[in-house]
Short mmCIF file of C-alpha atoms in Angstrom, two decimals:
data_model
loop_
_atom_site.label_atom_id
_atom_site.label_comp_id
_atom_site.label_asym_id
_atom_site.label_seq_id
_atom_site.Cartn_x
_atom_site.Cartn_y
_atom_site.Cartn_z
CA MET P 1191 96.93 96.51 126.69
CA SER P 1192 105.64 93.04 134.37
CA ALA P 1193 106.89 96.28 134.74
CA PRO P 1194 110.61 96.98 133.53
CA ALA P 1195 112.77 96.84 136.66
CA PRO P 1196 115.94 98.32 135.69
CA VAL P 1197 114.02 102.03 134.21
CA PRO P 1198 113.49 104.20 137.76
CA MET P 1199 110.22 105.62 138.53
CA PRO P 1200 110.12 109.78 139.12
CA ALA P 1201 109.26 109.63 142.86
CA PRO P 1202 106.15 110.66 143.49
CA ALA P 1203 107.32 112.25 146.77
CA SER P 1204 108.32 115.32 144.77
CA VAL P 1205 104.70 116.00 144.97
CA PRO P 1206 103.73 116.32 148.52
CA VAL P 1207 100.08 115.65 149.86
CA PRO P 1208 99.47 116.99 153.51
CA ALA P 1209 97.29 114.84 155.76
CA THR P 1210 95.13 117.85 155.92
CA PRO P 1211 93.41 119.14 152.37
CA THR P 1212 94.03 122.42 151.53
CA PRO P 1213 91.87 124.66 149.25
CA ALA P 1214 92.77 125.24 145.78
CA PRO P 1215 93.99 128.95 145.36
CA ALA P 1216 92.14 130.73 141.89
CA THR P 1217 95.59 131.29 140.55
CA ALA P 1218 96.20 127.70 140.45
CA SER P 1219 93.21 126.65 138.18
CA PRO P 1220 94.82 127.20 135.04
CA VAL P 1221 97.91 125.14 135.72
CA ALA P 1222 95.66 122.46 136.97
CA LEU P 1223 93.86 122.21 133.84
CA LEU P 1224 97.25 122.57 131.62
CA ALA P 1225 98.71 119.36 133.58
CA ALA P 1226 95.40 117.44 133.03
CA LEU P 1227 95.12 118.35 129.47
CA LEU P 1228 98.91 117.54 128.80
CA GLY P 1229 98.31 114.03 130.55
CA PHE P 1230 95.10 113.10 128.78
CA SER P 1231 96.49 114.14 125.60
CA VAL P 1232 99.76 112.20 125.59
CA ILE P 1233 98.05 108.89 126.38
CA THR P 1234 95.60 109.46 123.78
CA ILE P 1235 98.29 110.48 121.33
CA ASP P 1236 100.58 107.38 122.48
CA VAL P 1237 97.58 105.00 121.46
CA THR P 1238 97.42 106.53 117.63
CA ALA P 1239 101.17 107.41 117.55
CA VAL P 1240 102.10 103.69 117.73
CA ASN P 1241 99.67 102.32 115.61
CA ILE P 1242 101.69 104.08 112.58
CA ALA P 1243 104.97 103.33 114.07
CA LEU P 1244 103.88 99.29 114.45
CA PRO P 1245 105.76 97.89 110.94
CA ASP P 1246 109.08 99.67 111.37
CA ILE P 1247 108.48 98.09 114.89
CA SER P 1248 108.20 94.52 113.28
CA ALA P 1249 111.12 95.55 110.87
CA SER P 1250 113.54 96.24 114.07
CA LEU P 1251 112.18 93.69 116.33
CA HIS P 1252 110.99 90.86 114.52
CA GLY P 1253 108.11 90.78 116.19
CA GLY P 1254 105.29 89.19 113.52
CA MET P 1255 101.98 90.14 113.79
CA ALA P 1256 101.25 88.63 117.35
CA GLY P 1257 103.94 90.74 118.63
CA LEU P 1258 102.40 93.96 116.86
CA GLN P 1259 98.75 92.86 118.47
CA TRP P 1260 100.66 92.59 121.81
CA VAL P 1261 102.15 95.84 121.58
CA VAL P 1262 98.71 97.12 121.23
CA ASP P 1263 96.71 95.42 123.17
CA ALA P 1264 99.46 94.85 126.34
CA TYR P 1265 98.49 98.84 126.56
CA THR P 1266 94.71 98.53 126.06
CA LEU P 1267 93.86 95.71 128.26
CA MET P 1268 95.60 97.10 131.37
CA PHE P 1269 94.18 100.41 130.53
CA ALA P 1270 90.56 99.20 130.37
CA ALA P 1271 91.24 96.26 133.18
CA LEU P 1272 92.89 99.02 135.59
CA MET P 1273 90.21 101.84 135.13
CA LEU P 1274 87.87 99.67 137.47
CA SER P 1275 89.84 100.93 140.66
CA ALA P 1276 91.57 103.47 139.42
CA GLY P 1277 89.24 106.02 140.68
CA ALA P 1278 89.17 104.41 144.13
CA LEU P 1279 93.07 104.75 144.31
CA ALA P 1280 92.84 108.13 143.04
CA ASP P 1281 90.25 109.26 146.29
CA ARG P 1282 92.56 107.06 148.59
CA ALA P 1283 95.71 108.75 147.70
CA GLY P 1284 94.18 111.73 146.72
CA ALA P 1285 94.15 113.35 142.78
CA ARG P 1286 97.38 115.02 142.62
CA ARG P 1287 99.54 112.13 143.92
CA ALA P 1288 97.83 109.72 142.26
CA TYR P 1289 98.45 112.04 139.11
CA ALA P 1290 101.95 112.19 139.63
CA TRP P 1291 102.49 108.54 140.27
CA GLY P 1292 100.30 107.89 137.18
CA VAL P 1293 102.62 110.52 135.12
CA GLY P 1294 105.79 109.30 136.57
CA LEU P 1295 105.01 105.34 135.51
CA PHE P 1296 103.97 106.16 132.00
CA THR P 1297 107.26 108.22 131.88
CA ALA P 1298 109.52 105.40 133.12
CA ALA P 1299 107.50 102.93 131.11
CA SER P 1300 107.96 105.17 127.87
CA LEU P 1301 111.55 105.35 128.76
CA ALA P 1302 111.98 101.47 129.04
CA CYS P 1303 109.72 101.37 125.36
CA ALA P 1304 112.36 103.34 123.55
CA LEU P 1305 115.38 101.38 125.04
CA ALA P 1306 113.61 97.98 124.76
CA PRO P 1307 115.80 95.28 123.15
CA GLY P 1308 113.44 93.07 121.74
CA ILE P 1309 109.58 92.68 121.19
CA GLY P 1310 108.79 90.88 124.89
CA ALA P 1311 110.84 94.01 126.52
CA LEU P 1312 108.78 96.18 124.71
CA ILE P 1313 105.31 94.45 125.65
CA ALA P 1314 106.34 94.29 129.01
CA ALA P 1315 106.69 97.95 128.95
CA ARG P 1316 103.59 98.46 127.34
CA VAL P 1317 102.10 96.81 130.19
CA ALA P 1318 103.27 99.30 132.71
CA GLN P 1319 102.60 102.03 130.05
CA GLY P 1320 98.76 101.17 130.08
CA GLY P 1321 98.53 100.44 134.02
CA ALA P 1322 99.83 104.03 134.55
CA ALA P 1323 97.16 105.66 131.62
CA ALA P 1324 94.94 103.91 133.69
CA ILE P 1325 95.42 106.34 136.89
CA VAL P 1326 96.32 109.65 134.93
CA MET P 1327 92.67 109.17 133.02
CA PRO P 1328 90.54 109.85 136.34
CA ALA P 1329 92.89 111.33 138.14
CA SER P 1330 93.42 114.00 135.65
CA LEU P 1331 89.48 114.97 135.62
CA ALA P 1332 89.62 114.54 139.92
CA LEU P 1333 92.72 117.52 139.49
CA ILE P 1334 90.37 119.36 137.25
CA ARG P 1335 87.15 119.06 139.83
CA GLN P 1336 89.37 120.06 142.32
CA ALA P 1337 90.74 123.48 140.75
CA TYR P 1338 87.43 124.46 139.47
CA ASP P 1339 84.60 125.32 142.30
CA ASP P 1340 82.66 126.50 139.41
CA PRO P 1341 80.42 124.83 137.86
CA ARG P 1342 80.60 127.10 134.64
CA ARG P 1343 84.22 127.46 134.78
CA ARG P 1344 84.17 123.43 135.27
CA ALA P 1345 82.28 122.50 132.74
CA ARG P 1346 84.35 124.70 130.01
CA ALA P 1347 87.58 123.23 131.63
CA ILE P 1348 86.04 119.50 131.26
CA ALA P 1349 84.98 120.69 127.89
CA LEU P 1350 88.50 121.97 127.02
CA TRP P 1351 89.94 118.76 128.41
CA THR P 1352 87.63 116.71 125.90
CA VAL P 1353 88.61 118.80 122.89
CA GLY P 1354 92.30 118.14 123.92
CA GLY P 1355 91.65 114.24 123.06
CA SER P 1356 89.63 114.98 120.02
CA VAL P 1357 92.67 116.79 118.77
CA ALA P 1358 95.39 114.24 120.43
CA VAL P 1359 93.59 111.49 118.17
CA ALA P 1360 94.13 113.80 115.23
CA VAL P 1361 98.00 114.67 115.67
CA GLY P 1362 98.75 111.24 116.87
CA PRO P 1363 99.14 109.53 113.50
CA VAL P 1364 100.82 112.15 111.53
CA LEU P 1365 103.13 112.45 115.03
CA GLY P 1366 104.09 108.68 114.78
CA GLY P 1367 104.73 108.94 111.35
CA VAL P 1368 106.77 112.05 111.15
CA LEU P 1369 109.13 110.54 114.34
CA THR P 1370 109.11 107.17 112.93
CA GLU P 1371 110.27 108.69 109.28
CA ALA P 1372 112.87 110.79 111.03
CA ALA P 1373 114.17 109.02 113.90
CA GLY P 1374 112.76 105.67 113.97
CA TRP P 1375 109.96 104.10 116.00
CA ARG P 1376 111.45 104.92 119.56
CA ALA P 1377 111.11 108.87 119.24
CA VAL P 1378 107.84 107.82 119.27
CA PHE P 1379 107.78 106.61 122.70
CA LEU P 1380 111.15 109.22 124.05
CA LEU P 1381 108.79 112.48 123.02
CA ASN P 1382 106.84 111.30 126.56
CA LEU P 1383 109.83 112.00 128.69
CA PRO P 1384 109.90 115.63 128.54
CA VAL P 1385 106.25 115.97 128.48
CA GLY P 1386 105.75 114.17 131.81
CA ALA P 1387 108.72 115.94 133.27
CA ALA P 1388 106.83 119.20 132.28
CA ILE P 1389 103.35 118.13 133.83
CA LEU P 1390 105.38 116.95 136.90
CA ALA P 1391 106.90 120.68 137.52
CA LEU P 1392 103.27 121.72 136.75
CA LEU P 1393 101.73 119.45 139.62
CA ALA P 1394 104.47 120.96 142.02
CA ARG P 1395 102.55 124.66 141.12
CA THR P 1396 98.98 123.51 142.12
CA ALA P 1397 97.46 122.45 145.48
CA PRO P 1398 97.32 119.61 147.65
CA SER P 1399 94.49 117.17 147.12
CA PRO P 1400 92.45 115.46 149.92
CA ARG P 1401 92.02 112.13 150.38
CA ARG P 1402 88.87 109.53 151.30
CA PRO P 1403 88.64 106.46 152.36
CA ALA P 1404 88.03 104.32 149.60
CA PRO P 1405 87.78 100.23 149.39
CA LEU P 1406 89.54 98.43 147.04
CA ASP P 1407 88.37 95.15 145.51
CA LEU P 1408 92.01 93.56 144.79
CA VAL P 1409 90.27 89.95 144.17
CA GLY P 1410 87.97 91.47 141.39
CA GLN P 1411 90.61 93.24 140.28
CA ALA P 1412 93.42 90.60 140.02
CA THR P 1413 90.76 88.21 137.65
CA ALA P 1414 89.54 91.14 136.08
CA VAL P 1415 92.99 91.32 134.64
CA LEU P 1416 93.18 87.66 134.40
CA THR P 1417 89.85 87.05 132.67
CA LEU P 1418 90.60 89.85 129.69
CA ALA P 1419 94.45 88.28 129.07
CA GLY P 1420 93.30 85.43 128.92
CA LEU P 1421 90.78 86.17 126.33
CA ALA P 1422 93.35 88.25 124.41
CA PHE P 1423 95.87 85.64 124.39
CA ALA P 1424 92.98 83.11 122.82
CA VAL P 1425 92.13 85.59 120.13
CA ILE P 1426 95.63 86.76 119.49
CA GLU P 1427 97.29 82.94 118.97
CA GLY P 1428 93.87 81.39 117.83
CA GLY P 1429 95.21 83.29 114.62
CA HIS P 1430 98.64 81.72 114.37
CA LEU P 1431 98.69 78.72 116.88
CA GLY P 1432 95.33 77.33 115.69
CA TRP P 1433 91.68 77.72 117.20
CA THR P 1434 91.84 73.98 118.72
CA SER P 1435 95.75 74.14 119.74
CA ALA P 1436 96.22 73.78 123.11
CA PRO P 1437 97.48 76.85 124.54
CA VAL P 1438 94.71 78.60 123.00
CA LEU P 1439 91.92 76.26 124.80
CA PHE P 1440 93.86 76.52 127.77
CA SER P 1441 93.62 80.44 127.59
CA PHE P 1442 90.03 80.27 127.06
CA ALA P 1443 89.57 78.08 130.22
CA VAL P 1444 91.66 80.49 132.22
CA ALA P 1445 89.42 83.16 131.15
CA ALA P 1446 86.50 81.57 132.10
CA ALA P 1447 87.33 80.43 134.90
CA ALA P 1448 88.85 83.82 135.98
CA GLY P 1449 85.57 85.56 134.61
CA ALA P 1450 83.75 83.39 137.10
CA THR P 1451 85.82 83.66 139.90
CA PHE P 1452 85.26 87.57 139.51
CA TYR P 1453 81.44 87.40 138.97
CA ALA P 1454 81.54 85.46 142.62
CA ALA P 1455 83.69 88.00 144.21
CA GLU P 1456 81.75 91.15 142.97
CA ARG P 1457 78.27 88.83 144.65
CA ARG P 1458 80.29 88.91 147.90
CA HIS P 1459 82.55 92.12 148.24
CA SER P 1460 81.06 94.94 149.96
CA ALA P 1461 82.51 97.51 147.78
CA PRO P 1462 82.78 95.74 144.43
CA LEU P 1463 84.31 96.75 141.43
CA VAL P 1464 81.13 96.24 139.35
CA PRO P 1465 78.23 96.63 141.39
CA LEU P 1466 76.14 93.80 139.98
CA GLY P 1467 72.72 95.68 140.90
CA LEU P 1468 73.86 98.32 138.83
CA LEU P 1469 73.81 96.10 135.72
CA ARG P 1470 70.27 95.53 136.13
CA ARG P 1471 69.09 98.71 135.81
CA ARG P 1472 66.99 99.41 132.43
CA GLY P 1473 69.75 100.70 130.28
CA VAL P 1474 72.89 100.13 131.71
CA GLY P 1475 73.64 96.68 130.18
CA ILE P 1476 73.03 97.63 126.82
CA ALA P 1477 74.90 101.00 127.39
CA LEU P 1478 77.93 98.73 128.38
CA ALA P 1479 77.28 96.74 125.31
CA VAL P 1480 76.94 99.53 122.73
CA GLY P 1481 80.42 100.92 124.03
CA PHE P 1482 82.20 97.92 123.59
CA ALA P 1483 81.29 97.64 120.08
CA VAL P 1484 81.88 101.01 119.00
CA ASN P 1485 85.01 100.70 119.90
CA ALA P 1486 85.37 97.59 118.33
CA GLY P 1487 84.69 98.93 115.21
CA PHE P 1488 86.80 102.12 115.49
CA TYR P 1489 89.95 100.98 116.91
CA GLY P 1490 89.87 97.60 115.05
CA LEU P 1491 89.72 99.98 111.80
CA THR P 1492 92.70 102.17 113.14
CA PHE P 1493 94.81 99.27 113.69
CA LEU P 1494 93.72 97.54 110.30
CA LEU P 1495 94.14 101.18 108.24
CA GLY P 1496 97.70 101.69 109.61
CA LEU P 1497 99.04 98.40 108.58
CA TYR P 1498 96.52 98.59 105.24
CA TYR P 1499 98.12 101.74 104.18
CA GLN P 1500 101.94 100.74 105.11
CA GLN P 1501 102.45 97.00 104.37
CA LEU P 1502 99.77 96.90 101.36
CA ARG P 1503 99.89 100.05 99.58
CA GLY P 1504 103.86 100.39 100.78
CA MET P 1505 103.18 104.26 102.35
CA SER P 1506 106.15 105.98 104.20
CA GLY P 1507 104.96 106.65 107.56
CA VAL P 1508 104.05 110.39 107.15
CA THR P 1509 101.60 109.45 104.41
CA ALA P 1510 99.78 107.05 105.99
CA GLY P 1511 99.49 109.14 108.97
CA LEU P 1512 98.13 111.90 107.00
CA MET P 1513 95.63 110.07 105.72
CA PHE P 1514 94.27 109.76 109.08
CA ILE P 1515 93.70 113.46 109.56
CA PRO P 1516 90.25 113.93 107.44
CA MET P 1517 88.38 111.49 109.31
CA ALA P 1518 89.58 112.71 112.85
CA ALA P 1519 88.52 116.05 111.78
CA LEU P 1520 85.31 114.53 111.60
CA ILE P 1521 85.28 113.30 114.88
CA THR P 1522 86.05 116.16 116.66
CA ALA P 1523 83.21 117.91 114.75
CA THR P 1524 80.74 115.36 115.42
CA ASN P 1525 81.70 115.18 119.00
CA LEU P 1526 80.76 118.87 119.37
CA VAL P 1527 76.97 118.27 117.31
CA SER P 1528 76.27 115.60 119.26
CA PRO P 1529 75.07 117.04 122.37
CA ARG P 1530 72.60 119.04 120.08
CA ALA P 1531 71.27 116.82 118.04
CA ALA P 1532 70.59 114.16 121.05
CA GLU P 1533 68.54 117.24 122.66
CA ARG P 1534 66.56 117.69 119.45
CA LEU P 1535 66.05 113.72 118.17
CA GLY P 1536 66.37 111.62 121.76
CA ARG P 1537 69.31 110.31 122.47
CA ARG P 1538 68.39 106.53 122.02
CA ARG P 1539 67.82 107.64 118.33
CA VAL P 1540 71.28 109.40 118.34
CA ILE P 1541 72.68 106.18 119.52
CA VAL P 1542 71.27 104.14 117.46
CA ILE P 1543 72.06 106.36 114.23
CA GLY P 1544 75.58 106.84 115.22
CA GLN P 1545 76.09 102.75 115.71
CA ALA P 1546 74.19 102.13 112.51
CA VAL P 1547 76.41 104.69 110.45
CA LEU P 1548 79.66 102.98 112.33
CA ALA P 1549 78.61 99.70 110.85
CA LEU P 1550 77.67 100.88 107.17
CA ALA P 1551 81.31 102.21 107.55
CA LEU P 1552 82.57 98.83 108.29
CA PHE P 1553 80.87 97.18 105.31
CA VAL P 1554 81.89 99.82 102.40
CA LEU P 1555 85.46 99.02 103.09
CA VAL P 1556 85.00 95.26 102.47
CA PRO P 1557 85.82 95.72 98.67
CA LEU P 1558 88.94 97.58 99.40
CA THR P 1559 92.17 96.59 97.42
CA ALA P 1560 95.38 97.70 97.12
CA THR P 1561 94.97 99.84 94.04
CA THR P 1562 91.52 101.32 95.26
CA PRO P 1563 92.07 105.12 94.39
CA LEU P 1564 93.26 106.99 97.38
CA TRP P 1565 89.96 109.64 97.03
CA LEU P 1566 87.60 107.25 97.12
CA VAL P 1567 89.45 105.61 100.52
CA LEU P 1568 89.04 108.64 101.77
CA LEU P 1569 85.92 109.28 100.74
CA LEU P 1570 84.64 105.53 102.42
CA LEU P 1571 86.05 106.85 105.68
CA VAL P 1572 83.36 109.39 106.04
CA PRO P 1573 81.02 107.23 107.87
CA THR P 1574 83.81 106.09 110.10
CA GLY P 1575 84.55 109.71 111.54
CA LEU P 1576 80.31 110.71 112.03
CA GLY P 1577 79.25 106.96 113.41
CA GLY P 1578 81.28 106.16 116.99
CA ALA P 1579 81.28 110.13 117.31
CA PHE P 1580 77.95 111.01 116.75
CA ALA P 1581 76.89 107.97 119.42
CA VAL P 1582 79.57 108.30 122.23
CA PRO P 1583 78.71 111.94 123.64
CA ALA P 1584 74.92 110.71 124.14
CA LEU P 1585 75.65 107.20 125.48
CA THR P 1586 77.79 108.69 128.27
CA ALA P 1587 74.86 110.75 129.34
CA GLN P 1588 72.46 108.40 128.81
CA LEU P 1589 74.94 105.82 131.18
CA VAL P 1590 75.28 108.57 133.59
CA ASP P 1591 71.58 109.19 134.19
CA ALA P 1592 70.28 105.57 134.47
CA VAL P 1593 72.39 105.43 137.55
CA PRO P 1594 72.13 107.17 140.76
CA ALA P 1595 73.82 110.08 141.39
CA ASP P 1596 76.63 108.42 143.86
CA ARG P 1597 77.02 105.90 141.32
CA ALA P 1598 78.13 108.51 138.05
CA GLY P 1599 81.37 108.05 138.52
CA THR P 1600 81.66 103.97 138.67
CA ALA P 1601 79.50 103.68 135.87
CA SER P 1602 81.66 106.08 134.10
CA GLY P 1603 84.49 104.04 134.69
CA LEU P 1604 82.75 100.82 133.69
CA LEU P 1605 81.90 102.37 130.42
CA ALA P 1606 85.40 103.31 129.86
CA ALA P 1607 86.66 100.12 130.94
CA CYS P 1608 83.95 98.24 128.29
CA ARG P 1609 85.02 100.57 125.41
CA GLN P 1610 88.86 99.58 125.97
CA THR P 1611 88.29 96.31 126.11
CA GLY P 1612 85.94 96.48 122.88
CA GLY P 1613 88.72 97.88 121.28
CA ALA P 1614 91.54 95.52 122.57
CA MET P 1615 89.60 92.37 121.58
CA SER P 1616 88.81 93.69 118.09
CA VAL P 1617 92.59 94.64 117.83
CA ALA P 1618 93.17 90.79 118.86
CA LEU P 1619 90.46 89.74 116.31
CA PHE P 1620 91.73 91.77 113.26
CA GLY P 1621 95.25 91.31 113.71
CA ALA P 1622 94.48 87.17 113.68
CA LEU P 1623 92.36 87.01 110.41
CA LEU P 1624 94.74 89.30 109.07
CA ALA P 1625 97.60 86.99 109.52
CA SER P 1626 95.74 84.35 108.61
CA GLY P 1627 97.15 82.36 105.46
CA THR P 1628 99.73 84.90 104.36
CA ALA P 1629 103.34 84.94 105.02
CA THR P 1630 103.35 88.83 104.06
CA GLY P 1631 101.33 89.70 107.26
CA PHE P 1632 98.25 91.36 105.60
CA SER P 1633 95.86 89.36 103.92
CA LEU P 1634 92.77 90.97 102.27
CA PRO P 1635 90.45 87.96 102.74
CA GLY P 1636 91.11 88.32 106.34
CA MET P 1637 90.73 92.13 106.53
CA ARG P 1638 87.14 91.76 104.89
CA THR P 1639 86.21 88.75 107.17
CA ALA P 1640 87.16 91.27 110.08
CA LEU P 1641 85.16 94.23 108.60
CA VAL P 1642 82.06 91.76 108.51
CA ALA P 1643 82.29 90.43 111.63
CA VAL P 1644 82.43 93.39 113.63
CA GLY P 1645 80.04 95.15 111.49
CA LEU P 1646 77.45 92.39 112.58
CA VAL P 1647 78.24 93.13 115.96
CA LEU P 1648 77.55 96.46 115.70
CA CYS P 1649 74.04 95.47 113.71
CA VAL P 1650 72.98 93.28 116.98
CA THR P 1651 73.88 96.32 119.53
CA THR P 1652 72.07 98.69 117.03
CA ALA P 1653 69.01 96.48 116.92
CA LEU P 1654 69.28 95.57 121.03
CA GLY P 1655 69.76 99.98 121.44
CA ALA P 1656 66.72 100.47 119.58
CA TRP P 1657 64.53 97.89 121.41
CA LEU P 1658 66.36 98.20 124.99
CA LEU P 1659 67.36 101.71 125.12
CA PRO P 1660 64.84 103.83 127.43
CA ARG P 1661 62.95 106.18 125.43
CA ASP P 1662 63.53 109.95 125.85
#
């Protein structure tokens, strides 16, 4: 998932934060909610819209499959790694100021993406985008928490924020296809500029946020980034250079060394990014593994389908985007149903069923060819829209209840990081297998191997969840 220097970042100083907290007036609440909703939506749309623009990016910048994987993973990896400390940053700077920083950097990085002269510059700008998105996510929720003191109104605001993200998932592929067809892939990133400006204008009308001391674990953060980047490089380049090539083996070694350093740093730090004692609590480790596997299945499949529709079936970007709408609509509806199902069936059962359905979704797609009827493709995607969306709300609630109340934010951030990492690793694996042994950039045998591999991972986490997750 180095920031481009030539692009200026809008100064966060335009949203001053006084040292003394000021209570938010009631009239500021809707403005803060709108600002938070726009930010969450735009970082979500960016992921799904870019997936549809990948073939056009490849034709324009000649990046090849490895380049396309990095366009996706440069964003996702930085998002995943920096999520671990983004909450602490929001606390130290104040929600409004941190949100302004994140939105400003995301907007500037989007401009850099749109102006990128080559695939390397685009990947560097995507790194900056991912880091900014990691700041935006927790700061947007903190902004809502600040704006709504009443628990019921706050719950409704957070529900609206969540639904906005689901709608963004549905809109992203279609918007990406329309913009790419009408004005080229650069328009996908240029769209973020007026949205970013609107968010900063709204923030100027919100109340200043209080700050509180929050320690930062810089060694842990640096080694987390290095571990994930080393793993992603090894998996992406393994499909192109060979799994036993010197750069790939070196990357695996770097990832292992960085991971060991991360573990040692977390044991010694007084306020670690990942409290190791938290992982020993019953149900926490398996919940994180389930989050990893569910996102690996969903994001890997989304990456695959965008290329399948356009490279193998020759669809336009608009048509390919429209193909995602039924699945996205199912995801939105299932997200709303899942909490009620968890109340009736129990969270553990809902989590296990959701994973099993998602694994089934990957297996039933294995026979796909370039001539499979489109109605059948859409029908086979129904389990995809149901599985992950059924499991994730119950999984999140299960994890939060498994930790002490003062660790709920840490646990939620860790789950988000694990889910993003699962998505990044699956894109790396899917891309490596798709490009394996083919000059066209899309291998049907590679697609089938990837689907089976991630499906088997989901089978393992399904079994472990049924065994290890606490009973309701």
